[in-house]
XYZ file of C-alpha atoms in Angstrom:
342
model
C -87.475 34.517 -209.477
C -88.887 38.212 -210.116
C -91.194 39.174 -207.218
C -93.065 41.748 -208.532
C -96.196 43.725 -207.179
C -98.790 45.833 -208.553
C -99.909 48.853 -207.316
C -103.373 48.379 -205.869
C -106.355 49.750 -207.247
C -106.351 53.112 -205.636
C -104.021 55.812 -206.181
C -101.178 56.061 -203.873
C -99.375 59.347 -202.645
C -97.148 59.777 -205.574
C -99.946 59.316 -207.857
C -101.769 61.862 -206.286
C -99.517 64.402 -207.039
C -98.493 65.176 -203.042
C -102.811 65.288 -202.176
C -101.258 64.722 -198.750
C -99.248 66.816 -196.862
C -96.410 64.618 -194.790
C -92.700 64.879 -194.372
C -90.771 63.426 -196.771
C -88.556 60.634 -196.463
C -84.804 60.695 -196.232
C -83.351 57.256 -197.338
C -79.204 56.922 -195.495
C -77.502 53.806 -197.504
C -74.131 52.753 -196.134
C -71.377 51.882 -198.599
C -69.597 48.683 -198.904
C -67.219 49.370 -195.599
C -70.472 49.787 -193.875
C -71.525 51.510 -190.613
C -74.415 51.726 -187.581
C -77.449 53.389 -187.588
C -75.691 55.402 -184.674
C -72.974 56.566 -186.838
C -75.523 56.900 -190.327
C -78.398 58.792 -188.424
C -76.196 61.293 -186.152
C -77.569 59.777 -183.086
C -77.209 57.691 -179.705
C -80.627 55.995 -179.629
C -82.122 54.551 -182.688
C -84.432 51.764 -183.194
C -85.694 49.580 -186.028
C -88.465 50.342 -188.251
C -88.359 46.845 -190.119
C -85.898 44.345 -190.610
C -84.081 41.453 -189.345
C -80.024 40.848 -187.777
C -79.497 40.738 -191.839
C -81.096 43.542 -193.041
C -83.247 46.595 -191.257
C -84.380 50.237 -190.875
C -83.968 52.162 -188.289
C -85.034 55.215 -187.199
C -83.541 58.215 -184.198
C -86.416 57.773 -181.508
C -87.529 61.213 -181.693
C -88.819 60.082 -184.998
C -90.315 57.404 -184.195
C -94.798 58.822 -184.935
C -92.997 61.862 -186.747
C -96.029 61.305 -189.757
C -98.757 61.643 -187.282
C -96.835 64.659 -185.922
C -96.135 66.338 -189.210
C -99.141 69.074 -188.791
C -97.902 70.306 -185.627
C -95.391 73.289 -185.373
C -91.982 72.556 -185.802
C -92.548 69.028 -187.344
C -89.564 68.221 -189.860
C -89.933 68.495 -193.399
C -87.963 65.256 -193.875
C -87.367 62.264 -191.810
C -83.961 60.416 -192.269
C -83.998 56.652 -192.315
C -80.604 54.346 -192.534
C -80.793 51.100 -194.045
C -77.812 48.832 -192.808
C -77.729 45.771 -195.254
C -73.359 45.336 -194.174
C -74.600 41.039 -193.489
C -76.152 40.666 -196.918
C -72.151 40.459 -198.252
C -71.319 37.857 -195.771
C -72.230 33.822 -196.436
C -70.770 30.954 -197.790
C -69.691 30.410 -201.593
C -73.349 29.751 -202.830
C -74.487 33.029 -202.568
C -72.283 33.356 -206.028
C -75.657 31.251 -207.515
C -77.652 34.329 -206.984
C -75.778 36.615 -210.034
C -78.396 34.179 -212.051
C -81.326 36.165 -210.846
C -79.579 39.303 -211.531
C -81.211 39.832 -215.034
C -84.643 39.423 -212.571
C -83.523 41.951 -210.283
C -83.539 44.711 -212.664
C -86.526 44.154 -214.088
C -87.736 44.858 -210.148
C -85.608 47.578 -209.922
C -88.183 48.684 -213.683
C -91.143 48.273 -211.509
C -89.985 50.554 -208.334
C -88.403 53.258 -210.805
C -91.949 53.721 -212.566
C -92.394 57.584 -212.287
C -95.603 58.970 -210.782
C -99.221 58.440 -212.556
C -101.822 60.448 -210.734
C -104.974 58.984 -210.876
C -103.936 56.354 -213.330
C -104.712 53.103 -211.902
C -105.246 51.501 -215.825
C -102.154 52.426 -217.019
C -99.604 51.521 -213.584
C -101.838 48.195 -214.181
C -100.491 47.828 -217.231
C -96.593 48.838 -216.849
C -96.924 46.569 -214.255
C -98.006 43.787 -216.444
C -95.509 44.077 -219.014
C -92.731 43.797 -216.228
C -94.599 41.061 -215.409
C -94.866 39.425 -218.568
C -91.252 40.613 -219.467
C -89.851 39.158 -216.253
C -91.475 35.945 -217.910
C -90.223 36.171 -220.777
C -86.519 36.273 -219.158
C -87.215 32.819 -217.701
C -87.866 31.360 -221.317
C -84.762 32.793 -222.506
C -82.241 31.079 -220.152
C -84.430 28.109 -220.004
C -84.420 27.568 -223.519
C -80.692 28.939 -224.572
C -79.638 26.040 -222.417
C -82.284 23.976 -224.603
C -80.599 25.331 -227.780
C -77.080 23.845 -226.385
C -78.074 20.731 -224.997
C -80.574 19.370 -227.300
C -79.890 20.941 -230.724
C -76.092 21.687 -230.585
C -75.131 18.513 -228.816
C -77.357 15.993 -228.995
C -79.440 16.846 -232.609
C -76.320 17.705 -234.238
C -73.155 16.404 -233.106
C -74.437 13.258 -231.836
C -76.094 12.979 -234.600
C -73.128 13.083 -237.115
C -70.581 10.333 -236.749
C -67.673 12.735 -237.288
C -68.662 14.937 -234.303
C -69.491 12.270 -232.189
C -66.315 10.646 -232.407
C -64.601 13.675 -231.595
C -66.051 13.053 -228.193
C -66.135 10.034 -226.304
C -68.830 11.101 -224.062
C -71.408 11.434 -227.070
C -70.647 7.784 -228.119
C -73.599 5.943 -226.297
C -76.153 8.792 -227.987
C -73.949 8.351 -231.339
C -74.866 6.268 -234.292
C -71.977 4.286 -236.826
C -70.836 4.900 -240.005
C -73.803 3.113 -241.633
C -76.256 5.383 -239.604
C -77.178 1.910 -236.837
C -76.199 1.710 -232.697
C -77.940 1.419 -229.994
C -80.785 2.314 -228.064
C -79.808 6.100 -227.462
C -79.149 6.771 -231.075
C -82.561 7.345 -232.158
C -83.285 11.415 -232.643
C -85.885 11.404 -230.371
C -84.416 9.245 -227.881
C -80.649 11.395 -228.180
C -83.029 14.472 -226.223
C -83.879 12.645 -222.905
C -80.197 12.645 -221.589
C -79.655 16.120 -223.181
C -82.924 17.783 -221.289
C -81.060 17.033 -218.103
C -79.182 19.892 -218.503
C -82.081 22.949 -218.684
C -84.387 21.148 -216.097
C -81.217 20.914 -213.849
C -80.661 24.673 -214.660
C -84.592 25.359 -214.249
C -84.403 23.468 -210.859
C -81.712 25.162 -209.741
C -83.810 28.731 -210.443
C -86.411 27.569 -208.360
C -84.153 26.749 -205.711
C -82.581 29.962 -205.630
C -86.068 31.970 -205.776
C -87.455 29.499 -202.997
C -84.404 30.734 -200.359
C -84.449 34.176 -201.209
C -88.339 33.764 -200.748
C -88.381 32.098 -197.411
C -85.769 34.607 -195.845
C -87.029 37.731 -197.020
C -90.917 37.840 -198.586
C -92.488 34.904 -196.188
C -90.797 37.060 -193.195
C -94.066 38.608 -192.024
C -94.084 42.129 -190.732
C -93.272 42.360 -187.128
C -94.766 45.417 -186.222
C -96.672 48.538 -188.102
C -93.481 51.077 -187.203
C -95.093 54.126 -187.842
C -97.972 52.744 -185.471
C -95.644 50.701 -182.976
C -99.219 48.141 -183.165
C -98.832 44.387 -183.359
C -99.763 43.390 -186.271
C -102.746 41.784 -186.847
C -103.149 37.534 -187.066
C -102.876 35.161 -190.240
C -106.513 35.108 -190.758
C -106.964 39.257 -191.228
C -107.344 39.541 -194.929
C -108.684 42.974 -196.242
C -110.025 42.946 -200.309
C -108.559 44.925 -202.841
C -111.311 47.328 -202.813
C -111.722 47.259 -199.292
C -107.930 48.749 -198.732
C -107.816 52.032 -197.787
C -105.577 53.950 -199.733
C -101.866 55.254 -198.337
C -102.347 57.678 -195.187
C -99.295 59.989 -196.025
C -96.585 57.450 -194.672
C -93.603 57.022 -197.233
C -94.434 52.894 -199.277
C -91.365 52.156 -197.739
C -93.225 51.830 -194.448
C -95.811 50.536 -195.733
C -96.497 46.923 -193.468
C -97.150 45.125 -197.282
C -94.385 46.597 -198.886
C -91.808 44.076 -197.328
C -94.194 41.031 -197.161
C -94.940 39.435 -200.544
C -95.275 35.685 -199.304
C -98.623 34.728 -201.591
C -97.802 36.954 -204.436
C -94.359 35.642 -204.945
C -94.932 32.410 -204.420
C -97.351 31.912 -207.263
C -95.309 33.782 -209.735
C -92.420 31.282 -208.847
C -94.693 28.642 -209.213
C -95.563 30.442 -212.786
C -92.060 30.345 -213.702
C -90.905 27.897 -212.509
C -93.990 25.851 -214.665
C -92.808 27.925 -217.620
C -89.210 26.376 -217.950
C -90.694 22.998 -217.371
C -92.587 24.012 -220.351
C -89.749 24.889 -222.552
C -87.886 21.889 -221.907
C -91.237 19.491 -222.536
C -91.920 21.914 -226.007
C -87.977 21.771 -226.437
C -88.477 17.694 -226.578
C -91.807 17.338 -228.336
C -91.178 19.770 -231.246
C -88.627 18.863 -233.053
C -89.877 14.714 -232.593
C -93.390 15.021 -233.852
C -92.474 17.000 -236.937
C -89.534 14.374 -237.661
C -92.014 11.607 -236.518
C -94.492 13.466 -239.303
C -91.879 13.057 -242.369
C -91.301 9.562 -241.183
C -93.863 6.974 -243.091
C -95.799 4.849 -240.964
C -95.497 6.967 -237.720
C -98.804 7.531 -237.567
C -99.299 6.940 -234.124
C -96.114 8.332 -232.423
C -97.264 11.938 -233.879
C -100.708 11.867 -233.515
C -99.235 11.342 -229.523
C -96.723 13.802 -229.969
C -99.500 16.887 -230.937
C -101.394 15.788 -228.447
C -98.877 16.421 -226.037
C -97.967 19.810 -227.585
C -101.716 20.321 -227.081
C -100.737 19.654 -223.390
C -98.264 21.962 -223.234
C -99.839 24.753 -225.266
C -102.879 24.502 -222.542
C -100.397 24.748 -219.754
C -98.354 27.812 -220.794
C -101.730 29.310 -221.172
C -102.242 29.062 -217.792
C -98.980 29.949 -216.861
C -99.609 33.380 -218.131
C -102.754 33.284 -216.797
C -101.428 33.697 -213.476
C -98.617 35.884 -213.823
C -101.272 38.890 -215.834
C -103.958 38.153 -212.302
C -103.652 41.355 -210.472
C -101.349 41.091 -207.041
C -101.695 42.899 -204.270
C -101.972 46.287 -202.060
C -98.933 47.618 -199.976
C -101.590 49.292 -197.732
C -102.683 45.701 -196.389
C -100.537 42.426 -195.562
C -102.192 40.066 -197.821
C -102.466 37.001 -194.784
C -104.793 34.762 -197.386
C -103.082 31.148 -197.236
C -101.341 30.133 -200.203
C -102.651 28.355 -202.986
C -102.095 24.047 -203.493
C -99.903 24.605 -206.417
C -97.548 27.800 -205.128
């Protein structure tokens, strides 16, 4: 699921239109063939700025702390960094399942490709909000498509037609006979229950994939502040939004909170998972409720169906509120404990 972050209230260096005088960041990324940091930086001695064995960013030893020396005579105008990601392509065949998250990756890229908006904090927040809502709609669309196939086409239409079900023996337990009678599963509402397994499993698969990426990457705290060379603050260090300092001239990739999205991404993961299950619940209840309302003597089931729809709508409002709430900034890692429901 998406790993979107909302920029903090204070404008970054790019948003201020380059008020801070500092060196530019030259990011070097190798191709699929792979390369070592020494080859990319053309230096014998390199140091890891951030990352781990799987993927990491490196600098030349002499470039560590170059931002602090940017005003000195002879300081470089650009600092090269090498991003080595060759180990990301190795692994078992389960990595192919990550293609399901490809649409969400595109939304994340759209977030980070936002042009600089000097002093327009409201516009920046609105941009992030719209992208988070777009990512949520992708989850609903994906699960809704599975519901359309499994619940509507298979269980409701094909299994409800004796002619269609006769050509598919695996639907025999849900199909009525020519006279309209059948087993316990032949009732329209009951046929939807076994068909709901497919979109439910799909939602669980999305949760599992997003949790793997979340635990492997977003949950890993920055091992040190690469530009300061000091250890990161402890887990109880909390900096509220209104207390966070503005960026001090360092590139966003060097900010200690850029890569650490444990709390925010956990919240978004929970919201997207809930949206997926709510989509399945809506597909189950809406059609069955309409069928009960058109059946004589079904006042009790119809009222129960309306109550279920009201609860689903309330849960959907809670999901939207979670997605629309602000995230954190990048200047400071957000180490506050996760909410119980995240």
